[in-house]
Amino acid sequence: MRTPFRLLIVSGALVGVLVATSVPAQASGQVVIGEGHVDVIGVGYEDGEFNLHIHDESVEPGVEREPYEVRFQVKPAAETTVPANPAYGFLGAAGDPVWVLPQVRNPDLIWPGFGTEEIEPGVFQNDAVKVTFWVAAGPGDVAVYTEDAFGLPADVLVDTGDGLPDTVTLPAGGHLHANWAFDTPGHYWLLVTATGKLAASGQTLIDAGLYHFQVLD
């Protein structure tokens, strides 16, 4: 087991315990990532091991990191305002500040992705794995969403403002970029699990990680 969270029962109380006991001990040694292409949610299955990880391509060559090893830094340049279009109401009131790591690459910010390239077709039932956001701790709400070609919300994948858990189904061998939005500066922690059911045996595999974001004002 690579993290202390893997087999714990997920609850609102649990994330408080994790933040209070695990994160401060790691914080001084965390790798800080503030820009570049990063699969924030990476799911792999290699050599019989199922894992949830961060695929960091902000360095050359790219490396895989454990979620607890990283602090994602959302820079002041990510600050914008909630559009007047009511379709964006899940982000807050029109004109409110919001800090967004964008779906479209900005070289000054993290370009966050979901990646399952390390999963071969046919390994998991329905050729898919599920990523579930169970609970969040922080000063505000977090939303993960995609936009269409017209710049309007296409799919709200995660919205802590209307309650968790939220589950994202990812195809094997796939890659997805989305916007990650935070409505208040400060430190956020997200408790996430990845699960997949093996096609051959029906066994369910699971891995978990605690993600840390710092939104700078």
Short mmCIF file of C-alpha atoms in Angstrom, two decimals:
data_model
loop_
_atom_site.label_atom_id
_atom_site.label_comp_id
_atom_site.label_asym_id
_atom_site.label_seq_id
_atom_site.Cartn_x
_atom_site.Cartn_y
_atom_site.Cartn_z
CA MET A 1 0.00 0.00 0.00
CA ARG A 2 1.47 3.31 -1.09
CA THR A 3 -0.70 5.76 0.82
CA PRO A 4 -2.23 5.73 4.30
CA PHE A 5 -5.71 6.36 2.87
CA ARG A 6 -6.20 3.35 0.61
CA LEU A 7 -8.61 1.16 2.54
CA LEU A 8 -10.20 3.67 4.90
CA ILE A 9 -13.95 4.27 4.87
CA VAL A 10 -14.74 7.59 3.24
CA SER A 11 -16.72 10.10 5.28
CA GLY A 12 -16.84 13.79 6.11
CA ALA A 13 -15.06 13.06 9.37
CA LEU A 14 -12.35 11.10 7.59
CA VAL A 15 -11.17 13.93 5.39
CA GLY A 16 -10.74 16.08 8.50
CA VAL A 17 -8.57 13.40 10.04
CA LEU A 18 -6.53 13.04 6.87
CA VAL A 19 -5.96 16.76 6.56
CA ALA A 20 -5.09 17.11 10.23
CA THR A 21 -2.72 14.16 10.47
CA SER A 22 -1.35 13.31 7.05
CA VAL A 23 -1.12 16.54 5.07
CA PRO A 24 0.88 18.74 7.47
CA ALA A 25 3.46 15.98 7.84
CA GLN A 26 3.88 15.89 4.06
CA ALA A 27 3.48 19.58 3.26
CA SER A 28 7.09 20.62 3.73
CA GLY A 29 8.29 17.98 1.31
CA GLN A 30 5.56 18.28 -1.31
CA VAL A 31 6.41 18.94 -4.94
CA VAL A 32 4.77 22.22 -5.97
CA ILE A 33 3.34 22.29 -9.49
CA GLY A 34 2.09 25.62 -10.82
CA GLU A 35 2.15 25.26 -14.60
CA GLY A 36 2.43 22.77 -17.42
CA HIS A 37 0.53 19.73 -18.60
CA VAL A 38 -0.41 17.47 -15.70
CA ASP A 39 -2.85 14.58 -15.58
CA VAL A 40 -4.18 15.43 -12.14
CA ILE A 41 -6.18 12.21 -12.27
CA GLY A 42 -4.13 9.39 -13.76
CA VAL A 43 -5.38 5.82 -13.57
CA GLY A 44 -3.18 2.90 -14.57
CA TYR A 45 -3.13 -0.89 -14.57
CA GLU A 46 0.30 -2.37 -15.24
CA ASP A 47 1.90 -5.61 -14.12
CA GLY A 48 -1.21 -6.50 -12.18
CA GLU A 49 -1.21 -3.25 -10.17
CA PHE A 50 -4.10 -0.81 -10.27
CA ASN A 51 -3.19 2.72 -9.24
CA LEU A 52 -4.42 6.28 -8.98
CA HIS A 53 -1.60 8.74 -9.57
CA ILE A 54 -0.54 12.12 -10.93
CA HIS A 55 1.18 12.05 -14.32
CA ASP A 56 3.41 15.12 -14.22
CA GLU A 57 4.49 16.34 -17.65
CA SER A 58 5.50 19.75 -16.33
CA VAL A 59 9.00 18.26 -16.12
CA GLU A 60 11.07 16.49 -18.77
CA PRO A 61 10.92 13.55 -18.83
CA GLY A 62 7.45 13.21 -17.31
CA VAL A 63 7.10 11.34 -14.03
CA GLU A 64 4.35 9.68 -12.02
CA ARG A 65 3.75 10.98 -8.51
CA GLU A 66 1.57 9.96 -5.59
CA PRO A 67 -1.26 12.44 -4.94
CA TYR A 68 -0.07 13.16 -1.40
CA GLU A 69 3.38 14.12 -2.73
CA VAL A 70 2.07 17.12 -4.70
CA ARG A 71 0.63 20.55 -3.97
CA PHE A 72 -1.04 22.05 -7.03
CA GLN A 73 -0.66 25.82 -7.08
CA VAL A 74 -3.46 27.82 -8.69
CA LYS A 75 -1.77 31.12 -9.50
CA PRO A 76 -3.35 34.60 -9.32
CA ALA A 77 -3.36 34.59 -13.13
CA ALA A 78 -6.14 31.99 -12.93
CA GLU A 79 -8.55 34.56 -11.45
CA THR A 80 -11.50 35.57 -13.58
CA THR A 81 -15.18 36.28 -12.96
CA VAL A 82 -18.29 34.12 -13.27
CA PRO A 83 -19.93 34.83 -16.65
CA ALA A 84 -23.38 36.43 -16.74
CA ASN A 85 -24.78 33.43 -18.64
CA PRO A 86 -27.01 31.48 -16.21
CA ALA A 87 -25.49 28.24 -17.52
CA TYR A 88 -22.52 29.11 -15.30
CA GLY A 89 -24.64 29.47 -12.18
CA PHE A 90 -22.94 26.46 -10.60
CA LEU A 91 -19.80 28.62 -10.24
CA GLY A 92 -21.58 31.33 -8.25
CA ALA A 93 -23.25 34.66 -8.96
CA ALA A 94 -22.41 36.51 -12.16
CA GLY A 95 -19.40 38.74 -11.62
CA ASP A 96 -18.10 36.85 -8.59
CA PRO A 97 -14.39 36.02 -8.63
CA VAL A 98 -13.42 32.48 -9.55
CA TRP A 99 -10.02 30.87 -10.12
CA VAL A 100 -9.98 28.51 -13.11
CA LEU A 101 -7.36 26.07 -14.36
CA PRO A 102 -8.58 26.00 -17.95
CA GLN A 103 -9.54 23.20 -20.29
CA VAL A 104 -7.60 24.97 -23.07
CA ARG A 105 -3.88 25.27 -22.47
CA ASN A 106 -2.49 28.42 -20.88
CA PRO A 107 1.31 28.14 -20.55
CA ASP A 108 1.28 30.17 -17.32
CA LEU A 109 -1.11 27.79 -15.52
CA ILE A 110 -1.57 24.09 -14.89
CA TRP A 111 -3.26 22.35 -17.82
CA PRO A 112 -5.15 19.67 -15.89
CA GLY A 113 -6.16 16.37 -17.43
CA PHE A 114 -7.66 12.97 -16.74
CA GLY A 115 -5.58 10.15 -18.20
CA THR A 116 -6.17 6.41 -18.60
CA GLU A 117 -3.64 5.76 -21.36
CA GLU A 118 -1.98 3.07 -19.25
CA ILE A 119 -5.07 0.84 -19.35
CA GLU A 120 -5.33 -1.61 -22.23
CA PRO A 121 -8.69 -2.30 -23.91
CA GLY A 122 -10.45 -5.40 -22.66
CA VAL A 123 -8.96 -5.39 -19.15
CA PHE A 124 -11.95 -3.85 -17.35
CA GLN A 125 -15.65 -4.41 -17.78
CA ASN A 126 -17.19 -1.97 -20.26
CA ASP A 127 -13.64 -0.79 -20.99
CA ALA A 128 -14.04 1.84 -18.30
CA VAL A 129 -12.95 2.85 -14.81
CA LYS A 130 -14.69 5.17 -12.38
CA VAL A 131 -13.18 8.08 -10.48
CA THR A 132 -15.21 9.25 -7.49
CA PHE A 133 -14.76 12.52 -5.62
CA TRP A 134 -15.99 11.67 -2.14
CA VAL A 135 -15.41 14.66 0.06
CA ALA A 136 -13.66 18.02 0.02
CA ALA A 137 -12.18 20.32 2.65
CA GLY A 138 -11.38 23.96 2.00
CA PRO A 139 -12.60 27.53 2.19
CA GLY A 140 -14.99 27.28 -0.77
CA ASP A 141 -16.37 25.06 -3.51
CA VAL A 142 -14.70 23.25 -6.39
CA ALA A 143 -16.19 22.49 -9.79
CA VAL A 144 -14.73 20.43 -12.63
CA TYR A 145 -16.49 20.91 -15.95
CA THR A 146 -16.02 20.79 -19.71
CA GLU A 147 -17.00 23.44 -22.24
CA ASP A 148 -18.28 23.00 -25.76
CA ALA A 149 -17.03 24.66 -28.95
CA PHE A 150 -19.13 27.73 -28.14
CA GLY A 151 -17.51 28.19 -24.73
CA LEU A 152 -20.58 27.04 -22.78
CA PRO A 153 -20.62 24.36 -20.07
CA ALA A 154 -21.03 20.95 -21.66
CA ASP A 155 -20.75 18.62 -18.68
CA VAL A 156 -20.33 19.40 -14.98
CA LEU A 157 -18.26 16.44 -13.79
CA VAL A 158 -17.75 17.52 -10.17
CA ASP A 159 -19.53 20.18 -8.12
CA THR A 160 -18.88 20.27 -4.40
CA GLY A 161 -21.47 23.02 -4.10
CA ASP A 162 -24.37 20.63 -4.70
CA GLY A 163 -22.91 17.79 -2.66
CA LEU A 164 -20.59 14.85 -3.09
CA PRO A 165 -19.86 12.13 -4.07
CA ASP A 166 -19.57 12.77 -7.80
CA THR A 167 -18.35 10.04 -10.14
CA VAL A 168 -16.60 10.44 -13.50
CA THR A 169 -16.52 7.42 -15.83
CA LEU A 170 -13.37 7.28 -17.95
CA PRO A 171 -12.79 5.05 -20.98
CA ALA A 172 -9.74 2.81 -21.08
CA GLY A 173 -6.87 4.35 -23.04
CA GLY A 174 -8.48 7.78 -22.94
CA HIS A 175 -7.54 11.36 -22.16
CA LEU A 176 -9.73 14.27 -21.11
CA HIS A 177 -9.15 17.92 -20.32
CA ALA A 178 -11.56 19.96 -18.21
CA ASN A 179 -11.77 23.23 -16.31
CA TRP A 180 -11.04 23.09 -12.56
CA ALA A 181 -12.67 26.05 -10.77
CA PHE A 182 -12.25 27.29 -7.18
CA ASP A 183 -14.41 30.08 -5.78
CA THR A 184 -12.21 31.21 -2.86
CA PRO A 185 -8.44 31.49 -2.28
CA GLY A 186 -6.88 29.06 0.17
CA HIS A 187 -6.00 25.40 0.60
CA TYR A 188 -8.27 22.60 -0.65
CA TRP A 189 -8.10 18.85 -0.20
CA LEU A 190 -10.06 16.37 -2.30
CA LEU A 191 -10.42 12.72 -1.38
CA VAL A 192 -10.67 10.65 -4.57
CA THR A 193 -10.96 6.96 -5.39
CA ALA A 194 -10.52 5.07 -8.65
CA THR A 195 -12.28 1.75 -9.18
CA GLY A 196 -12.40 -0.79 -11.97
CA LYS A 197 -13.94 -4.25 -12.33
CA LEU A 198 -11.72 -6.78 -14.11
CA ALA A 199 -13.39 -8.25 -17.17
CA ALA A 200 -11.89 -11.71 -16.66
CA SER A 201 -12.67 -12.28 -13.00
CA GLY A 202 -15.19 -9.64 -11.97
CA GLN A 203 -12.88 -8.53 -9.16
CA THR A 204 -13.20 -4.86 -8.22
CA LEU A 205 -9.94 -2.99 -7.82
CA ILE A 206 -9.67 0.29 -5.93
CA ASP A 207 -7.07 2.91 -5.13
CA ALA A 208 -7.40 6.22 -3.28
CA GLY A 209 -5.58 9.52 -3.02
CA LEU A 210 -5.77 12.84 -1.19
CA TYR A 211 -5.22 15.81 -3.52
CA HIS A 212 -4.01 19.21 -2.34
CA PHE A 213 -4.64 22.51 -4.18
CA GLN A 214 -3.50 25.96 -3.08
CA VAL A 215 -5.36 28.87 -4.65
CA LEU A 216 -3.37 32.09 -4.53
CA ASP A 217 -5.03 35.51 -4.43
#
